[in-house]
Amino acid sequence: MTDPITVLVVEDEPPIRRFLRTSLSAQGYRVLEAESGAHALELLRGRLDVVVLDLGLPDMDGLAVLEALRRHSAVPVIVLSSRSNEKGKVRALDLGADDYVTKPFGMEELIARIRTAIRHRFQQQGERASFSTGGLDVDLVRRIVKLDGKEVKLSRKEDDILSLLTAHAGKVLTHQFIIREVWRTPTDVQYLRIYIKQLRQKIETDPHEPRYILTELGVGYRLHEPD
Ligand code: CA
């Protein structure tokens, strides 16, 4: 039998902590708990497979915990954010958090995010040669994109953006992350929006109701999970 996946829950509110402990244990995860940033920093030294991190902690900013962690560890981090802390959530993603859920959240949503983050972390870069979700097929080696079996011609930039989204399928990517990776120079978010719009016109069955490239309002974009 393999070791259970260990989740560190960093959250100061006892009812949420209890809820997470009960639900995650029921899924077979081993759960460690920290009620403060200081306690989290202690537990971060041990072996962990994923961290669920509340940004609003009593003794320190959750972002400071994340920064400290990223100095020595690439463990997947899912941030718990409140509706009133949109900026904190984007900042957390830019600091290397893998994903976020907004409070109040459903357990299914959190568990899906945890699974995606773990899978993504263990996946070798470039290991995936092709990607399919619904009617969308992307051949990453030959750079061929098909929608419902018909080949779609993409411009160089559109292709770069789709390849990046595909490499991180299921994960939210911030505007700044995409711009950094695709343009490599500071570029207005508006350009990214224009390219996403063009891309959707080519690869979405209904560009106004996108099913593949999903908008994360105020944050960035997420490509639908692969089939
Ligand atoms: Ca809190």
PDB file of C-alpha atoms and ligand atoms in Angstrom:
ATOM      1  CA  MET A   1       0.000   0.000   0.000  1.00  0.00           C
ATOM      2  CA  THR A   2       1.284   3.459  -0.857  1.00  0.00           C
ATOM      3  CA  ASP A   3       1.439   6.284   1.668  1.00  0.00           C
ATOM      4  CA  PRO A   4      -1.708   8.379   1.855  1.00  0.00           C
ATOM      5  CA  ILE A   5      -1.509  11.841   0.318  1.00  0.00           C
ATOM      6  CA  THR A   6      -0.791  14.352   3.074  1.00  0.00           C
ATOM      7  CA  VAL A   7      -2.704  17.626   3.041  1.00  0.00           C
ATOM      8  CA  LEU A   8      -1.792  20.546   5.276  1.00  0.00           C
ATOM      9  CA  VAL A   9      -4.822  22.702   6.039  1.00  0.00           C
ATOM     10  CA  VAL A  10      -3.909  26.233   7.150  1.00  0.00           C
ATOM     11  CA  GLU A  11      -7.081  27.891   8.406  1.00  0.00           C
ATOM     12  CA  ASP A  12      -7.896  29.811  11.572  1.00  0.00           C
ATOM     13  CA  GLU A  13     -11.646  29.197  11.655  1.00  0.00           C
ATOM     14  CA  PRO A  14     -12.365  25.965  13.598  1.00  0.00           C
ATOM     15  CA  PRO A  15     -15.628  25.083  11.774  1.00  0.00           C
ATOM     16  CA  ILE A  16     -13.961  25.307   8.347  1.00  0.00           C
ATOM     17  CA  ARG A  17     -10.971  23.336   9.611  1.00  0.00           C
ATOM     18  CA  ARG A  18     -13.239  20.642  11.007  1.00  0.00           C
ATOM     19  CA  PHE A  19     -15.204  20.490   7.760  1.00  0.00           C
ATOM     20  CA  LEU A  20     -11.988  20.125   5.744  1.00  0.00           C
ATOM     21  CA  ARG A  21     -10.550  17.507   8.098  1.00  0.00           C
ATOM     22  CA  THR A  22     -13.699  15.378   7.981  1.00  0.00           C
ATOM     23  CA  SER A  23     -14.202  15.634   4.226  1.00  0.00           C
ATOM     24  CA  LEU A  24     -10.568  15.173   3.215  1.00  0.00           C
ATOM     25  CA  SER A  25     -10.090  12.229   5.600  1.00  0.00           C
ATOM     26  CA  ALA A  26     -13.179  10.604   4.094  1.00  0.00           C
ATOM     27  CA  GLN A  27     -11.431  10.873   0.714  1.00  0.00           C
ATOM     28  CA  GLY A  28      -8.453   8.972   2.079  1.00  0.00           C
ATOM     29  CA  TYR A  29      -6.153  11.948   2.592  1.00  0.00           C
ATOM     30  CA  ARG A  30      -4.012  12.316   5.700  1.00  0.00           C
ATOM     31  CA  VAL A  31      -4.772  15.753   7.150  1.00  0.00           C
ATOM     32  CA  LEU A  32      -2.470  18.039   9.159  1.00  0.00           C
ATOM     33  CA  GLU A  33      -3.846  21.276  10.563  1.00  0.00           C
ATOM     34  CA  ALA A  34      -2.399  24.680  11.385  1.00  0.00           C
ATOM     35  CA  GLU A  35      -4.514  27.450  12.874  1.00  0.00           C
ATOM     36  CA  SER A  36      -1.921  30.192  12.370  1.00  0.00           C
ATOM     37  CA  GLY A  37       0.811  31.272   9.988  1.00  0.00           C
ATOM     38  CA  ALA A  38       3.500  30.533  12.577  1.00  0.00           C
ATOM     39  CA  HIS A  39       2.250  26.981  13.091  1.00  0.00           C
ATOM     40  CA  ALA A  40       2.009  26.519   9.328  1.00  0.00           C
ATOM     41  CA  LEU A  41       5.657  27.547   8.875  1.00  0.00           C
ATOM     42  CA  GLU A  42       6.661  24.827  11.367  1.00  0.00           C
ATOM     43  CA  LEU A  43       4.626  22.127   9.637  1.00  0.00           C
ATOM     44  CA  LEU A  44       5.818  23.190   6.186  1.00  0.00           C
ATOM     45  CA  ARG A  45       9.192  21.646   6.972  1.00  0.00           C
ATOM     46  CA  GLY A  46       7.689  18.158   6.980  1.00  0.00           C
ATOM     47  CA  ARG A  47       6.712  16.020   3.997  1.00  0.00           C
ATOM     48  CA  LEU A  48       3.543  17.344   2.392  1.00  0.00           C
ATOM     49  CA  ASP A  49       1.773  16.600  -0.877  1.00  0.00           C
ATOM     50  CA  VAL A  50      -0.570  19.560  -0.974  1.00  0.00           C
ATOM     51  CA  VAL A  51      -1.294  22.688   1.084  1.00  0.00           C
ATOM     52  CA  VAL A  52      -4.714  24.315   1.470  1.00  0.00           C
ATOM     53  CA  LEU A  53      -3.966  27.872   2.587  1.00  0.00           C
ATOM     54  CA  ASP A  54      -6.383  30.468   3.914  1.00  0.00           C
ATOM     55  CA  LEU A  55      -5.158  33.972   3.025  1.00  0.00           C
ATOM     56  CA  GLY A  56      -6.754  35.625   6.068  1.00  0.00           C
ATOM     57  CA  LEU A  57      -4.784  34.381   9.081  1.00  0.00           C
ATOM     58  CA  PRO A  58      -4.741  36.020  12.522  1.00  0.00           C
ATOM     59  CA  ASP A  59      -0.987  36.372  13.006  1.00  0.00           C
ATOM     60  CA  MET A  60       0.374  36.910   9.497  1.00  0.00           C
ATOM     61  CA  ASP A  61      -0.677  37.366   5.904  1.00  0.00           C
ATOM     62  CA  GLY A  62      -1.278  34.064   4.097  1.00  0.00           C
ATOM     63  CA  LEU A  63       0.764  35.512   1.231  1.00  0.00           C
ATOM     64  CA  ALA A  64       3.801  35.700   3.542  1.00  0.00           C
ATOM     65  CA  VAL A  65       3.341  32.000   4.364  1.00  0.00           C
ATOM     66  CA  LEU A  66       3.226  31.263   0.641  1.00  0.00           C
ATOM     67  CA  GLU A  67       6.380  33.291  -0.044  1.00  0.00           C
ATOM     68  CA  ALA A  68       8.245  31.526   2.739  1.00  0.00           C
ATOM     69  CA  LEU A  69       7.104  28.143   1.427  1.00  0.00           C
ATOM     70  CA  ARG A  70       8.070  28.856  -2.181  1.00  0.00           C
ATOM     71  CA  ARG A  71      11.643  29.601  -1.137  1.00  0.00           C
ATOM     72  CA  HIS A  72      12.215  25.910  -0.532  1.00  0.00           C
ATOM     73  CA  SER A  73       9.276  23.928  -1.875  1.00  0.00           C
ATOM     74  CA  ALA A  74       7.215  23.387  -5.016  1.00  0.00           C
ATOM     75  CA  VAL A  75       4.405  21.585  -3.139  1.00  0.00           C
ATOM     76  CA  PRO A  76       1.004  22.361  -4.730  1.00  0.00           C
ATOM     77  CA  VAL A  77      -0.858  25.163  -2.914  1.00  0.00           C
ATOM     78  CA  ILE A  78      -4.597  25.815  -3.146  1.00  0.00           C
ATOM     79  CA  VAL A  79      -5.571  29.171  -1.709  1.00  0.00           C
ATOM     80  CA  LEU A  80      -8.830  29.798   0.140  1.00  0.00           C
ATOM     81  CA  SER A  81      -9.878  33.362  -0.533  1.00  0.00           C
ATOM     82  CA  SER A  82     -12.821  35.511   0.397  1.00  0.00           C
ATOM     83  CA  ARG A  83     -14.935  37.404  -2.094  1.00  0.00           C
ATOM     84  CA  SER A  84     -13.590  40.652  -0.700  1.00  0.00           C
ATOM     85  CA  ASN A  85      -9.992  39.654  -1.394  1.00  0.00           C
ATOM     86  CA  GLU A  86      -9.795  39.461  -5.196  1.00  0.00           C
ATOM     87  CA  LYS A  87      -6.376  41.115  -5.268  1.00  0.00           C
ATOM     88  CA  GLY A  88      -4.937  38.711  -2.704  1.00  0.00           C
ATOM     89  CA  LYS A  89      -6.029  35.760  -4.797  1.00  0.00           C
ATOM     90  CA  VAL A  90      -4.359  37.063  -7.975  1.00  0.00           C
ATOM     91  CA  ARG A  91      -1.243  37.962  -6.012  1.00  0.00           C
ATOM     92  CA  ALA A  92      -1.167  34.444  -4.530  1.00  0.00           C
ATOM     93  CA  LEU A  93      -1.342  32.883  -7.991  1.00  0.00           C
ATOM     94  CA  ASP A  94       1.449  35.155  -9.193  1.00  0.00           C
ATOM     95  CA  LEU A  95       3.524  34.127  -6.164  1.00  0.00           C
ATOM     96  CA  GLY A  96       3.224  30.498  -7.168  1.00  0.00           C
ATOM     97  CA  ALA A  97      -0.051  29.238  -5.718  1.00  0.00           C
ATOM     98  CA  ASP A  98      -1.508  26.571  -7.995  1.00  0.00           C
ATOM     99  CA  ASP A  99      -5.169  27.420  -7.703  1.00  0.00           C
ATOM    100  CA  TYR A 100      -7.827  28.929  -5.483  1.00  0.00           C
ATOM    101  CA  VAL A 101     -11.362  28.421  -4.276  1.00  0.00           C
ATOM    102  CA  THR A 102     -13.527  31.261  -3.064  1.00  0.00           C
ATOM    103  CA  LYS A 103     -15.353  30.989   0.256  1.00  0.00           C
ATOM    104  CA  PRO A 104     -17.940  29.659   0.700  1.00  0.00           C
ATOM    105  CA  PHE A 105     -16.832  26.695  -1.405  1.00  0.00           C
ATOM    106  CA  GLY A 106     -18.123  23.202  -2.065  1.00  0.00           C
ATOM    107  CA  MET A 107     -16.008  20.228  -1.093  1.00  0.00           C
ATOM    108  CA  GLU A 108     -16.260  18.704  -4.564  1.00  0.00           C
ATOM    109  CA  GLU A 109     -14.796  21.843  -6.049  1.00  0.00           C
ATOM    110  CA  LEU A 110     -11.886  21.861  -3.621  1.00  0.00           C
ATOM    111  CA  ILE A 111     -11.152  18.172  -4.137  1.00  0.00           C
ATOM    112  CA  ALA A 112     -11.186  18.615  -7.929  1.00  0.00           C
ATOM    113  CA  ARG A 113      -8.702  21.491  -7.555  1.00  0.00           C
ATOM    114  CA  ILE A 114      -6.487  19.403  -5.282  1.00  0.00           C
ATOM    115  CA  ARG A 115      -6.447  16.520  -7.756  1.00  0.00           C
ATOM    116  CA  THR A 116      -5.609  18.774 -10.692  1.00  0.00           C
ATOM    117  CA  ALA A 117      -2.803  20.476  -8.773  1.00  0.00           C
ATOM    118  CA  ILE A 118      -1.249  17.180  -7.682  1.00  0.00           C
ATOM    119  CA  ARG A 119      -1.527  15.622 -11.121  1.00  0.00           C
ATOM    120  CA  HIS A 120      -0.050  18.698 -12.723  1.00  0.00           C
ATOM    121  CA  ARG A 121       2.866  18.790 -10.333  1.00  0.00           C
ATOM    122  CA  PHE A 122       3.802  15.194 -11.034  1.00  0.00           C
ATOM    123  CA  GLN A 123       3.408  15.479 -14.757  1.00  0.00           C
ATOM    124  CA  GLN A 124       6.706  15.892 -16.566  1.00  0.00           C
ATOM    125  CA  GLN A 125       6.829  19.083 -18.601  1.00  0.00           C
ATOM    126  CA  GLY A 126       6.096  18.288 -22.229  1.00  0.00           C
ATOM    127  CA  GLU A 127       5.169  14.722 -21.442  1.00  0.00           C
ATOM    128  CA  ARG A 128       1.751  15.102 -22.931  1.00  0.00           C
ATOM    129  CA  ALA A 129       1.815  14.849 -26.731  1.00  0.00           C
ATOM    130  CA  SER A 130      -1.853  15.453 -27.344  1.00  0.00           C
ATOM    131  CA  PHE A 131      -4.833  16.888 -25.566  1.00  0.00           C
ATOM    132  CA  SER A 132      -8.568  16.351 -25.994  1.00  0.00           C
ATOM    133  CA  THR A 133     -11.552  17.860 -24.302  1.00  0.00           C
ATOM    134  CA  GLY A 134     -15.036  17.603 -25.773  1.00  0.00           C
ATOM    135  CA  GLY A 135     -14.744  18.299 -29.526  1.00  0.00           C
ATOM    136  CA  LEU A 136     -11.358  19.992 -29.218  1.00  0.00           C
ATOM    137  CA  ASP A 137      -8.190  18.067 -30.130  1.00  0.00           C
ATOM    138  CA  VAL A 138      -4.711  19.527 -29.888  1.00  0.00           C
ATOM    139  CA  ASP A 139      -1.671  17.668 -31.234  1.00  0.00           C
ATOM    140  CA  LEU A 140       1.131  19.402 -29.360  1.00  0.00           C
ATOM    141  CA  VAL A 141       3.967  17.859 -31.335  1.00  0.00           C
ATOM    142  CA  ARG A 142       2.708  18.553 -34.842  1.00  0.00           C
ATOM    143  CA  ARG A 143       0.854  21.657 -33.636  1.00  0.00           C
ATOM    144  CA  ILE A 144      -2.417  20.650 -35.234  1.00  0.00           C
ATOM    145  CA  VAL A 145      -5.689  21.820 -33.700  1.00  0.00           C
ATOM    146  CA  LYS A 146      -9.034  20.277 -34.610  1.00  0.00           C
ATOM    147  CA  LEU A 147     -12.537  21.241 -33.640  1.00  0.00           C
ATOM    148  CA  ASP A 148     -15.122  18.487 -34.172  1.00  0.00           C
ATOM    149  CA  GLY A 149     -12.646  16.719 -36.466  1.00  0.00           C
ATOM    150  CA  LYS A 150     -11.966  19.745 -38.692  1.00  0.00           C
ATOM    151  CA  GLU A 151      -8.538  21.332 -38.700  1.00  0.00           C
ATOM    152  CA  VAL A 152      -8.364  24.913 -37.422  1.00  0.00           C
ATOM    153  CA  LYS A 153      -5.609  27.289 -38.532  1.00  0.00           C
ATOM    154  CA  LEU A 154      -4.154  29.373 -35.727  1.00  0.00           C
ATOM    155  CA  SER A 155      -1.779  32.325 -35.857  1.00  0.00           C
ATOM    156  CA  ARG A 156       1.553  31.980 -34.101  1.00  0.00           C
ATOM    157  CA  LYS A 157       0.403  33.890 -30.995  1.00  0.00           C
ATOM    158  CA  GLU A 158      -2.913  32.061 -30.796  1.00  0.00           C
ATOM    159  CA  ASP A 159      -1.015  28.807 -31.011  1.00  0.00           C
ATOM    160  CA  ASP A 160       1.415  29.902 -28.275  1.00  0.00           C
ATOM    161  CA  ILE A 161      -1.475  30.823 -25.978  1.00  0.00           C
ATOM    162  CA  LEU A 162      -3.368  27.591 -26.622  1.00  0.00           C
ATOM    163  CA  SER A 163      -0.211  25.509 -26.097  1.00  0.00           C
ATOM    164  CA  LEU A 164       0.396  27.227 -22.770  1.00  0.00           C
ATOM    165  CA  LEU A 165      -3.206  26.688 -21.644  1.00  0.00           C
ATOM    166  CA  THR A 166      -2.990  23.062 -22.769  1.00  0.00           C
ATOM    167  CA  ALA A 167       0.228  22.461 -20.827  1.00  0.00           C
ATOM    168  CA  HIS A 168      -1.638  23.674 -17.712  1.00  0.00           C
ATOM    169  CA  ALA A 169      -5.086  22.293 -18.539  1.00  0.00           C
ATOM    170  CA  GLY A 170      -7.511  22.458 -15.625  1.00  0.00           C
ATOM    171  CA  LYS A 171      -5.446  25.077 -13.811  1.00  0.00           C
ATOM    172  CA  VAL A 172      -6.156  28.781 -13.647  1.00  0.00           C
ATOM    173  CA  LEU A 173      -3.464  30.920 -15.281  1.00  0.00           C
ATOM    174  CA  THR A 174      -3.311  34.606 -14.390  1.00  0.00           C
ATOM    175  CA  HIS A 175      -3.255  37.305 -17.051  1.00  0.00           C
ATOM    176  CA  GLN A 176       0.268  38.256 -15.984  1.00  0.00           C
ATOM    177  CA  PHE A 177       1.499  34.667 -16.156  1.00  0.00           C
ATOM    178  CA  ILE A 178       0.197  34.197 -19.700  1.00  0.00           C
ATOM    179  CA  ILE A 179       1.619  37.554 -20.808  1.00  0.00           C
ATOM    180  CA  ARG A 180       4.999  36.738 -19.265  1.00  0.00           C
ATOM    181  CA  GLU A 181       5.165  33.340 -20.972  1.00  0.00           C
ATOM    182  CA  VAL A 182       3.791  34.333 -24.378  1.00  0.00           C
ATOM    183  CA  TRP A 183       4.942  37.940 -24.954  1.00  0.00           C
ATOM    184  CA  ARG A 184       7.959  37.953 -22.633  1.00  0.00           C
ATOM    185  CA  THR A 185       7.700  41.765 -22.375  1.00  0.00           C
ATOM    186  CA  PRO A 186       5.182  43.870 -20.405  1.00  0.00           C
ATOM    187  CA  THR A 187       2.021  43.891 -22.493  1.00  0.00           C
ATOM    188  CA  ASP A 188      -1.419  45.315 -21.867  1.00  0.00           C
ATOM    189  CA  VAL A 189      -3.991  42.745 -20.720  1.00  0.00           C
ATOM    190  CA  GLN A 190      -6.240  44.104 -23.449  1.00  0.00           C
ATOM    191  CA  TYR A 191      -4.036  42.429 -26.106  1.00  0.00           C
ATOM    192  CA  LEU A 192      -4.437  39.110 -24.345  1.00  0.00           C
ATOM    193  CA  ARG A 193      -8.220  39.593 -24.293  1.00  0.00           C
ATOM    194  CA  ILE A 194      -8.211  40.248 -28.051  1.00  0.00           C
ATOM    195  CA  TYR A 195      -6.223  37.087 -28.742  1.00  0.00           C
ATOM    196  CA  ILE A 196      -8.445  35.016 -26.470  1.00  0.00           C
ATOM    197  CA  LYS A 197     -11.480  36.356 -28.302  1.00  0.00           C
ATOM    198  CA  GLN A 198      -9.967  35.395 -31.676  1.00  0.00           C
ATOM    199  CA  LEU A 199      -8.981  31.999 -30.360  1.00  0.00           C
ATOM    200  CA  ARG A 200     -12.484  31.361 -29.060  1.00  0.00           C
ATOM    201  CA  GLN A 201     -13.939  32.265 -32.443  1.00  0.00           C
ATOM    202  CA  LYS A 202     -11.813  29.502 -33.938  1.00  0.00           C
ATOM    203  CA  ILE A 203     -11.985  26.736 -31.344  1.00  0.00           C
ATOM    204  CA  GLU A 204     -15.291  27.197 -29.542  1.00  0.00           C
ATOM    205  CA  THR A 205     -18.509  25.842 -31.008  1.00  0.00           C
ATOM    206  CA  ASP A 206     -20.224  28.922 -29.573  1.00  0.00           C
ATOM    207  CA  PRO A 207     -17.650  31.687 -28.873  1.00  0.00           C
ATOM    208  CA  HIS A 208     -20.179  33.512 -26.677  1.00  0.00           C
ATOM    209  CA  GLU A 209     -20.661  30.478 -24.442  1.00  0.00           C
ATOM    210  CA  PRO A 210     -17.082  29.174 -24.242  1.00  0.00           C
ATOM    211  CA  ARG A 211     -16.737  25.585 -23.075  1.00  0.00           C
ATOM    212  CA  TYR A 212     -12.997  25.133 -23.499  1.00  0.00           C
ATOM    213  CA  ILE A 213     -11.308  28.429 -22.647  1.00  0.00           C
ATOM    214  CA  LEU A 214     -13.036  29.512 -19.443  1.00  0.00           C
ATOM    215  CA  THR A 215     -12.808  33.029 -18.018  1.00  0.00           C
ATOM    216  CA  GLU A 216     -11.830  33.400 -14.366  1.00  0.00           C
ATOM    217  CA  LEU A 217     -13.209  36.848 -13.725  1.00  0.00           C
ATOM    218  CA  GLY A 218     -10.556  39.375 -12.714  1.00  0.00           C
ATOM    219  CA  VAL A 219      -7.926  36.605 -12.576  1.00  0.00           C
ATOM    220  CA  GLY A 220      -7.210  34.981 -15.934  1.00  0.00           C
ATOM    221  CA  TYR A 221      -8.181  31.882 -17.912  1.00  0.00           C
ATOM    222  CA  ARG A 222      -8.510  28.161 -17.396  1.00  0.00           C
ATOM    223  CA  LEU A 223      -8.601  25.507 -20.117  1.00  0.00           C
ATOM    224  CA  HIS A 224     -11.198  22.806 -19.483  1.00  0.00           C
ATOM    225  CA  GLU A 225      -9.859  19.592 -17.952  1.00  0.00           C
ATOM    226  CA  PRO A 226      -8.784  16.970 -20.492  1.00  0.00           C
ATOM    227  CA  ASP A 227     -11.203  14.070 -21.090  1.00  0.00           C
TER     228      ASP A 227
HETATM  229 CA    CA B   1      -9.411  33.202   8.040  1.00  0.00          CA
END
